[in-house]
Backbone as JSON, one array per atom type, in Angstrom:
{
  "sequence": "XXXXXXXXXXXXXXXXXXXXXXXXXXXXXXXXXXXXXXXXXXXXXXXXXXXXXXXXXXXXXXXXXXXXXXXXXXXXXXXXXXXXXXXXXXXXXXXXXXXXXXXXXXXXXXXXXXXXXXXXXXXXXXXXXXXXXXXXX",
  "N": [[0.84, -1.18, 0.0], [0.77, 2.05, -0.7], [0.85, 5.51, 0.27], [1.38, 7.09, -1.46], [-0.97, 7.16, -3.95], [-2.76, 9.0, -2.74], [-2.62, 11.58, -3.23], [-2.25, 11.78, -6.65], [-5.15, 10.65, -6.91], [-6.44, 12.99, -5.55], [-5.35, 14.69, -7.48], [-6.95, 13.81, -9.58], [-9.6, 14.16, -9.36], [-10.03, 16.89, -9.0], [-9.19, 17.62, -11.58], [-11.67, 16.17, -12.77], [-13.51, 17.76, -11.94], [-13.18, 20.65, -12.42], [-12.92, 20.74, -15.21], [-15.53, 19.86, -16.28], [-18.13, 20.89, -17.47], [-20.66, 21.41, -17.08], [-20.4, 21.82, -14.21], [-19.23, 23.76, -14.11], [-20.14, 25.9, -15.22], [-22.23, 26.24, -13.58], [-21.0, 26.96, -10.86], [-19.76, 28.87, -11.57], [-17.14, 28.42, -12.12], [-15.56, 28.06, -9.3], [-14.46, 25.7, -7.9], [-12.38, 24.18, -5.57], [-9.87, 23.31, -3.24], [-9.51, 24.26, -0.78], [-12.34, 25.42, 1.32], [-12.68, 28.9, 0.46], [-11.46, 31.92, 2.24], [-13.81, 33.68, 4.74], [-13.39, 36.41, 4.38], [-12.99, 36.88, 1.9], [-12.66, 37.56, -1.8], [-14.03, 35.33, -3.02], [-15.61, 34.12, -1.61], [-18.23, 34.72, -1.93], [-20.96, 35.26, -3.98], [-22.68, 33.2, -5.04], [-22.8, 29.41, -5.49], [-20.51, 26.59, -4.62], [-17.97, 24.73, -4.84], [-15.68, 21.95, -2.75], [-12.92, 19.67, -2.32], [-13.35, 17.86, 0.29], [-12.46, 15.76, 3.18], [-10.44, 12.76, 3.71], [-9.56, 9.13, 3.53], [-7.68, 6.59, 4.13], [-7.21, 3.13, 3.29], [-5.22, -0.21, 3.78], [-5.44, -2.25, 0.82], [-5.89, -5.5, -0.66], [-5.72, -8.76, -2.71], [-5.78, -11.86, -4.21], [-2.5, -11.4, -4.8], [-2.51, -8.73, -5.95], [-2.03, -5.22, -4.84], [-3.03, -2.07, -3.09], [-4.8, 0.49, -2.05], [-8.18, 1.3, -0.66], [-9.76, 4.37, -0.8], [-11.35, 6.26, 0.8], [-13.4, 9.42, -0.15], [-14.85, 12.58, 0.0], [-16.38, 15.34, -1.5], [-17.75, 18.46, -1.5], [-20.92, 20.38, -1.66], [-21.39, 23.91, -1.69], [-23.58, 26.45, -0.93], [-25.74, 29.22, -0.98], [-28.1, 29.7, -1.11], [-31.7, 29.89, 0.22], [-32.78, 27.57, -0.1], [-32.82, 23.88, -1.13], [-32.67, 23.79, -3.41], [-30.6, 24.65, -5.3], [-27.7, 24.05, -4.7], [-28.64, 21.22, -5.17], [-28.59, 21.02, -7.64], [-26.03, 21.24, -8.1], [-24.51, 19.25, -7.03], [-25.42, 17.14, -8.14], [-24.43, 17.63, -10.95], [-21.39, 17.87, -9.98], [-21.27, 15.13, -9.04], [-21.94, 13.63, -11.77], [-19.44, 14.77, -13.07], [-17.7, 13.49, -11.01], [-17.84, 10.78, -11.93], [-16.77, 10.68, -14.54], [-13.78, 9.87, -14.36], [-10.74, 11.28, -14.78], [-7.62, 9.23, -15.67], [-5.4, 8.26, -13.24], [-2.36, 9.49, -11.94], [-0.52, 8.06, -10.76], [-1.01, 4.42, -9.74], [-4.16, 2.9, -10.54], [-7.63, 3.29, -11.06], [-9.55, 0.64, -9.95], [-11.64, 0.43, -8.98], [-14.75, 2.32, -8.28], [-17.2, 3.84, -6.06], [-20.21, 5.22, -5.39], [-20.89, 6.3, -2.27], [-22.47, 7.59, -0.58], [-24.58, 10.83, 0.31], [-25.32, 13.73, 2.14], [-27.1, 15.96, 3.15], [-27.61, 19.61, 3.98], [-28.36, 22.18, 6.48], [-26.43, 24.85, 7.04], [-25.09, 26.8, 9.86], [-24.69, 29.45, 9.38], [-26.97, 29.91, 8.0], [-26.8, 29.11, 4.77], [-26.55, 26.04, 2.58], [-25.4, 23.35, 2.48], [-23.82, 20.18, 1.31], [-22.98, 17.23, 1.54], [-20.84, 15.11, -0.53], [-20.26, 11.28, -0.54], [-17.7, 9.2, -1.7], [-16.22, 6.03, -2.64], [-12.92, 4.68, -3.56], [-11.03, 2.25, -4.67], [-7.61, 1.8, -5.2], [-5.32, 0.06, -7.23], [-2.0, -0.6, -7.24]],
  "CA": [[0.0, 0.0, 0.0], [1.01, 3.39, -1.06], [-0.71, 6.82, 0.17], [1.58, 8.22, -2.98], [-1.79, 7.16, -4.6], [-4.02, 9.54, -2.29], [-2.08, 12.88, -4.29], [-2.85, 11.38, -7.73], [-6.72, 10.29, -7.0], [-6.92, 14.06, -5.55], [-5.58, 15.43, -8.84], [-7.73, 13.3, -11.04], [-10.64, 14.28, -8.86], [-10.03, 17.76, -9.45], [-9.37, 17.62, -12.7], [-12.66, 15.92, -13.49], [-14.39, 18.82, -11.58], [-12.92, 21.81, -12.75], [-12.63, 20.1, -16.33], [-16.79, 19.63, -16.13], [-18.71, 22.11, -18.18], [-21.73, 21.96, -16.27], [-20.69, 21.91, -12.94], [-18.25, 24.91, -14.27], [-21.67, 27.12, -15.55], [-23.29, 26.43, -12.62], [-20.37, 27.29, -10.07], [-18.38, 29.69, -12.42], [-15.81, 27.69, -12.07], [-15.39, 27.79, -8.13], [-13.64, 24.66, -7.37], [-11.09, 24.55, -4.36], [-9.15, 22.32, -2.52], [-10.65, 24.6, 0.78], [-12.96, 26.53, 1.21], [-12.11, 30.27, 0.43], [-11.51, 33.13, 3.46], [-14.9, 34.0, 4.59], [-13.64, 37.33, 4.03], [-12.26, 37.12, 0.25], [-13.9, 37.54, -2.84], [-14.3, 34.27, -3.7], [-16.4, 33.11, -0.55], [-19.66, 35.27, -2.15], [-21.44, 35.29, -5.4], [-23.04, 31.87, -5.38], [-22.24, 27.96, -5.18], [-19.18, 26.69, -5.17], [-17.04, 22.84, -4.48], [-14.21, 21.69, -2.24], [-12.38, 18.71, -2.16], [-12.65, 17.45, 1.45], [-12.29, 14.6, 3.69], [-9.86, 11.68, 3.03], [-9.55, 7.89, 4.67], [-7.37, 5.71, 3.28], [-7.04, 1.64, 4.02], [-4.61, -0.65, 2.85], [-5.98, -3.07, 0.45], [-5.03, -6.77, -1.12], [-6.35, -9.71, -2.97], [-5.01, -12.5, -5.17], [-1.26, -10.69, -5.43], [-2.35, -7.49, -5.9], [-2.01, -4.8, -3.93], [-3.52, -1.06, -2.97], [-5.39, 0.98, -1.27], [-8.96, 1.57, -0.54], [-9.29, 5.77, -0.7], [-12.81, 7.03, 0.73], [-13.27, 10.61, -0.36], [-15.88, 13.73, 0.69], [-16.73, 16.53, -2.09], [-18.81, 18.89, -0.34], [-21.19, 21.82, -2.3], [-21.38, 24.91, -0.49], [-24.67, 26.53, -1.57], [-26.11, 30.35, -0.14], [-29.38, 29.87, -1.43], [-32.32, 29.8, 1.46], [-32.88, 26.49, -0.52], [-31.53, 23.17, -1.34], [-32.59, 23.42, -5.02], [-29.5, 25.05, -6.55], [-27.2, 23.1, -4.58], [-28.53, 19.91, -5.41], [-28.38, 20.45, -9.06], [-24.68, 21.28, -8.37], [-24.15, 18.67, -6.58], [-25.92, 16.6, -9.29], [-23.47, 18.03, -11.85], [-20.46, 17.08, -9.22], [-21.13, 13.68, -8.88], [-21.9, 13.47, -13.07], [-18.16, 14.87, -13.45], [-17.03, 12.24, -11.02], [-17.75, 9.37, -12.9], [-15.74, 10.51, -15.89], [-12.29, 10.83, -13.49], [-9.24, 10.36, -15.36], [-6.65, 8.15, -15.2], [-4.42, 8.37, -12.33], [-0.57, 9.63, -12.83], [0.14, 7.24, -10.01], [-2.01, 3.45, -9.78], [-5.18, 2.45, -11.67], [-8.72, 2.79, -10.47], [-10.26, -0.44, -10.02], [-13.44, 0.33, -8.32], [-15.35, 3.66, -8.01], [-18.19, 3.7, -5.72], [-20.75, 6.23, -4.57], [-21.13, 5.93, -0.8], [-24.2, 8.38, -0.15], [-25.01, 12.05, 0.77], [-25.9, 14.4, 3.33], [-28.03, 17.43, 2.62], [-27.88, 20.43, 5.62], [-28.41, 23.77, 6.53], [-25.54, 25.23, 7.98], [-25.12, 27.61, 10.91], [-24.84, 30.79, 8.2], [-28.18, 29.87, 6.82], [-26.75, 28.6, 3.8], [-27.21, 24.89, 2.37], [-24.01, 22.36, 2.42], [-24.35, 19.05, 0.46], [-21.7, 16.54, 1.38], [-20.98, 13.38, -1.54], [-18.99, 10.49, 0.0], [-16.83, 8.11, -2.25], [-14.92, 5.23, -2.24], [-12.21, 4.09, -4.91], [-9.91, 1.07, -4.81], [-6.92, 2.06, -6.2], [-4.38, -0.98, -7.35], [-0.79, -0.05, -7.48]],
  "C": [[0.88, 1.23, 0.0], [0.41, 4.66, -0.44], [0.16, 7.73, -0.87], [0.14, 8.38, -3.62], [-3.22, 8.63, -4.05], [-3.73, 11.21, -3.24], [-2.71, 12.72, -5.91], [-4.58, 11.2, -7.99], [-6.96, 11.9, -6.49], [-6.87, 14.93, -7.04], [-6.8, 15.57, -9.83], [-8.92, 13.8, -10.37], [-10.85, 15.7, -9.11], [-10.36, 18.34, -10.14], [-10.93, 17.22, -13.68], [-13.94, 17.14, -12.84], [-14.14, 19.9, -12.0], [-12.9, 21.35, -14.8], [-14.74, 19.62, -16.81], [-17.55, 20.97, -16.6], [-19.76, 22.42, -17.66], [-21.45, 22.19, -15.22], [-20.03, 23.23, -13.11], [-19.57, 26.04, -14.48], [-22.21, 27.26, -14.2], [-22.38, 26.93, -11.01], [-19.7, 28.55, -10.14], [-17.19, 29.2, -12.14], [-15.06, 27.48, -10.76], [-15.29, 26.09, -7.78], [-12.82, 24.84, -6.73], [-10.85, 23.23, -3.94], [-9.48, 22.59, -0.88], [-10.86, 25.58, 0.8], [-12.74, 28.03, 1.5], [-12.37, 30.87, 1.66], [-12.65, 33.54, 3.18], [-15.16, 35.69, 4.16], [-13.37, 38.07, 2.39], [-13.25, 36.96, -0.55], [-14.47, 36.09, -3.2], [-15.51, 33.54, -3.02], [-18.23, 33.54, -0.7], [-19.61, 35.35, -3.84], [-21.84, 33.98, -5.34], [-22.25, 30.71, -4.59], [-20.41, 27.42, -5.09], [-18.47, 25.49, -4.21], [-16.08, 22.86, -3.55], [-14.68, 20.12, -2.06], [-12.75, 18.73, -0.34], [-11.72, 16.3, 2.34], [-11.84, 13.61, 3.17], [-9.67, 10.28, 3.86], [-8.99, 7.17, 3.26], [-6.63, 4.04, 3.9], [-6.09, 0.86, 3.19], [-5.39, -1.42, 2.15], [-5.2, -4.22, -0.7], [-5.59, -7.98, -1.5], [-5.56, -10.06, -4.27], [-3.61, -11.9, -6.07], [-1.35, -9.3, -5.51], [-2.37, -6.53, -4.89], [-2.15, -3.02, -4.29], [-3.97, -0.86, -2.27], [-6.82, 1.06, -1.52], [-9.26, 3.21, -0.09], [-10.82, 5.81, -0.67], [-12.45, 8.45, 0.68], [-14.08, 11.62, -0.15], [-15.34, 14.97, -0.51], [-17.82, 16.93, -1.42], [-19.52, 20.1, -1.68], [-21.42, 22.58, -1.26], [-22.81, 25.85, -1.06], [-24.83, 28.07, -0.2], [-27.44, 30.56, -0.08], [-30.43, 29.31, 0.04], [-33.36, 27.96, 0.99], [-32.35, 25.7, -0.7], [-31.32, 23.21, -2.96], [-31.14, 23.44, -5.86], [-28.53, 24.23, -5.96], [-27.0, 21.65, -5.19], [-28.57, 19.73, -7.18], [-26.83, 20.65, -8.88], [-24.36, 20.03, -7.83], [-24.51, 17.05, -7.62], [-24.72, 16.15, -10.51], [-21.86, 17.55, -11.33], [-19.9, 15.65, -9.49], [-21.15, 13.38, -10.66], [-19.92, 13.44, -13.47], [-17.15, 13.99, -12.86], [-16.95, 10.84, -11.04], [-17.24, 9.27, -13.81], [-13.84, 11.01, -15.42], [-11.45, 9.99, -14.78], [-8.02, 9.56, -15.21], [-5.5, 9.11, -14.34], [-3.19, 8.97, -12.85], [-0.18, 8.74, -11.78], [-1.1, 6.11, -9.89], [-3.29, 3.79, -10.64], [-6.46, 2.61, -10.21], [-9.38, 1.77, -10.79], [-11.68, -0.37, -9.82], [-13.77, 1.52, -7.91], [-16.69, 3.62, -7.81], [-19.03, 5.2, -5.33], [-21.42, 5.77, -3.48], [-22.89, 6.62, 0.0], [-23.76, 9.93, -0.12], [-26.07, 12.46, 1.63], [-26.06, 15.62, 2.82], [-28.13, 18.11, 3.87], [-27.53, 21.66, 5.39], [-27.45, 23.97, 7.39], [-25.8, 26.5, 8.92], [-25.59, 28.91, 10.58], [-25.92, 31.48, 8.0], [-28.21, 29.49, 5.4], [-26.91, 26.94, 3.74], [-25.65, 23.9, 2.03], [-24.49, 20.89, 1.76], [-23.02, 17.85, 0.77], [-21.66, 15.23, 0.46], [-19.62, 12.95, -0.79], [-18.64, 9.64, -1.38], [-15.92, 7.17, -2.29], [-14.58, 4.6, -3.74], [-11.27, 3.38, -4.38], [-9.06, 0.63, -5.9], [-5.89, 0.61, -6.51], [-3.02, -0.09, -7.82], [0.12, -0.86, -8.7]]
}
């Protein structure tokens, strides 16, 4: 087992979100790695992605060998609704089913784990998608 692989599965995860034409219209292109200073421009005007949460297990069967990488994209949403969120979050999950190939191991298995829909403290609307991928090295 590797966690070189957890750098690579963040790239490609990235990449298939910022690289996503709808989720890009519907965010303007707000994708992050974490969520912008509440006081910077970026943290107003709409919706908008981060990468979060990572767990990674070793994993092993018949010779091979890797990891098991659960993952957390979150939408961040201002609306006094969940609507617009959940089409972003919609659009999210669409872009990560077309991830690209790794620069480090192969994805074997790409699951969707579930989601959590909630109003945060703010008053805005948070959306968390879980995932799990089982990378082979």
């Amino acid at each position: 087992m590797s966690y070189a692989w957890s750098a690579a599965l963040q790239e490609a995860a990235f990449a298939a979100l910022t690289g996503s034409a709808e989720l890009s219209a519907l965010v303007a292109g707000r994708v992050f790695d974490a969520p912008p200073h509440a006081d910077g421009p970026e943290a107003t005007g709409g919706p908008y992605v981060t990468l979060g949460d990572e767990k990674a297990e070793a994993w092993g069967a018949q010779g091979l060998t890797g990891a098991v990488h659960e993952i957390e994209v979150s939408v961040h949403g201002g609306d006094a609704g969940f609507a617009g969120a959940k089409r972003v979050a919609a659009a999210a999950a669409a872009a990560l089913e077309a991830l690209p190939p790794l620069a480090a191991g192969r994805v074997a298995t790409a699951e969707f784990l579930g989601a959590r829909a909630r109003r945060t403290r703010e008053g805005g609307r948070r959306i968390d998608l879980r995932y799990r991928f089982r990378i082979e090295g």
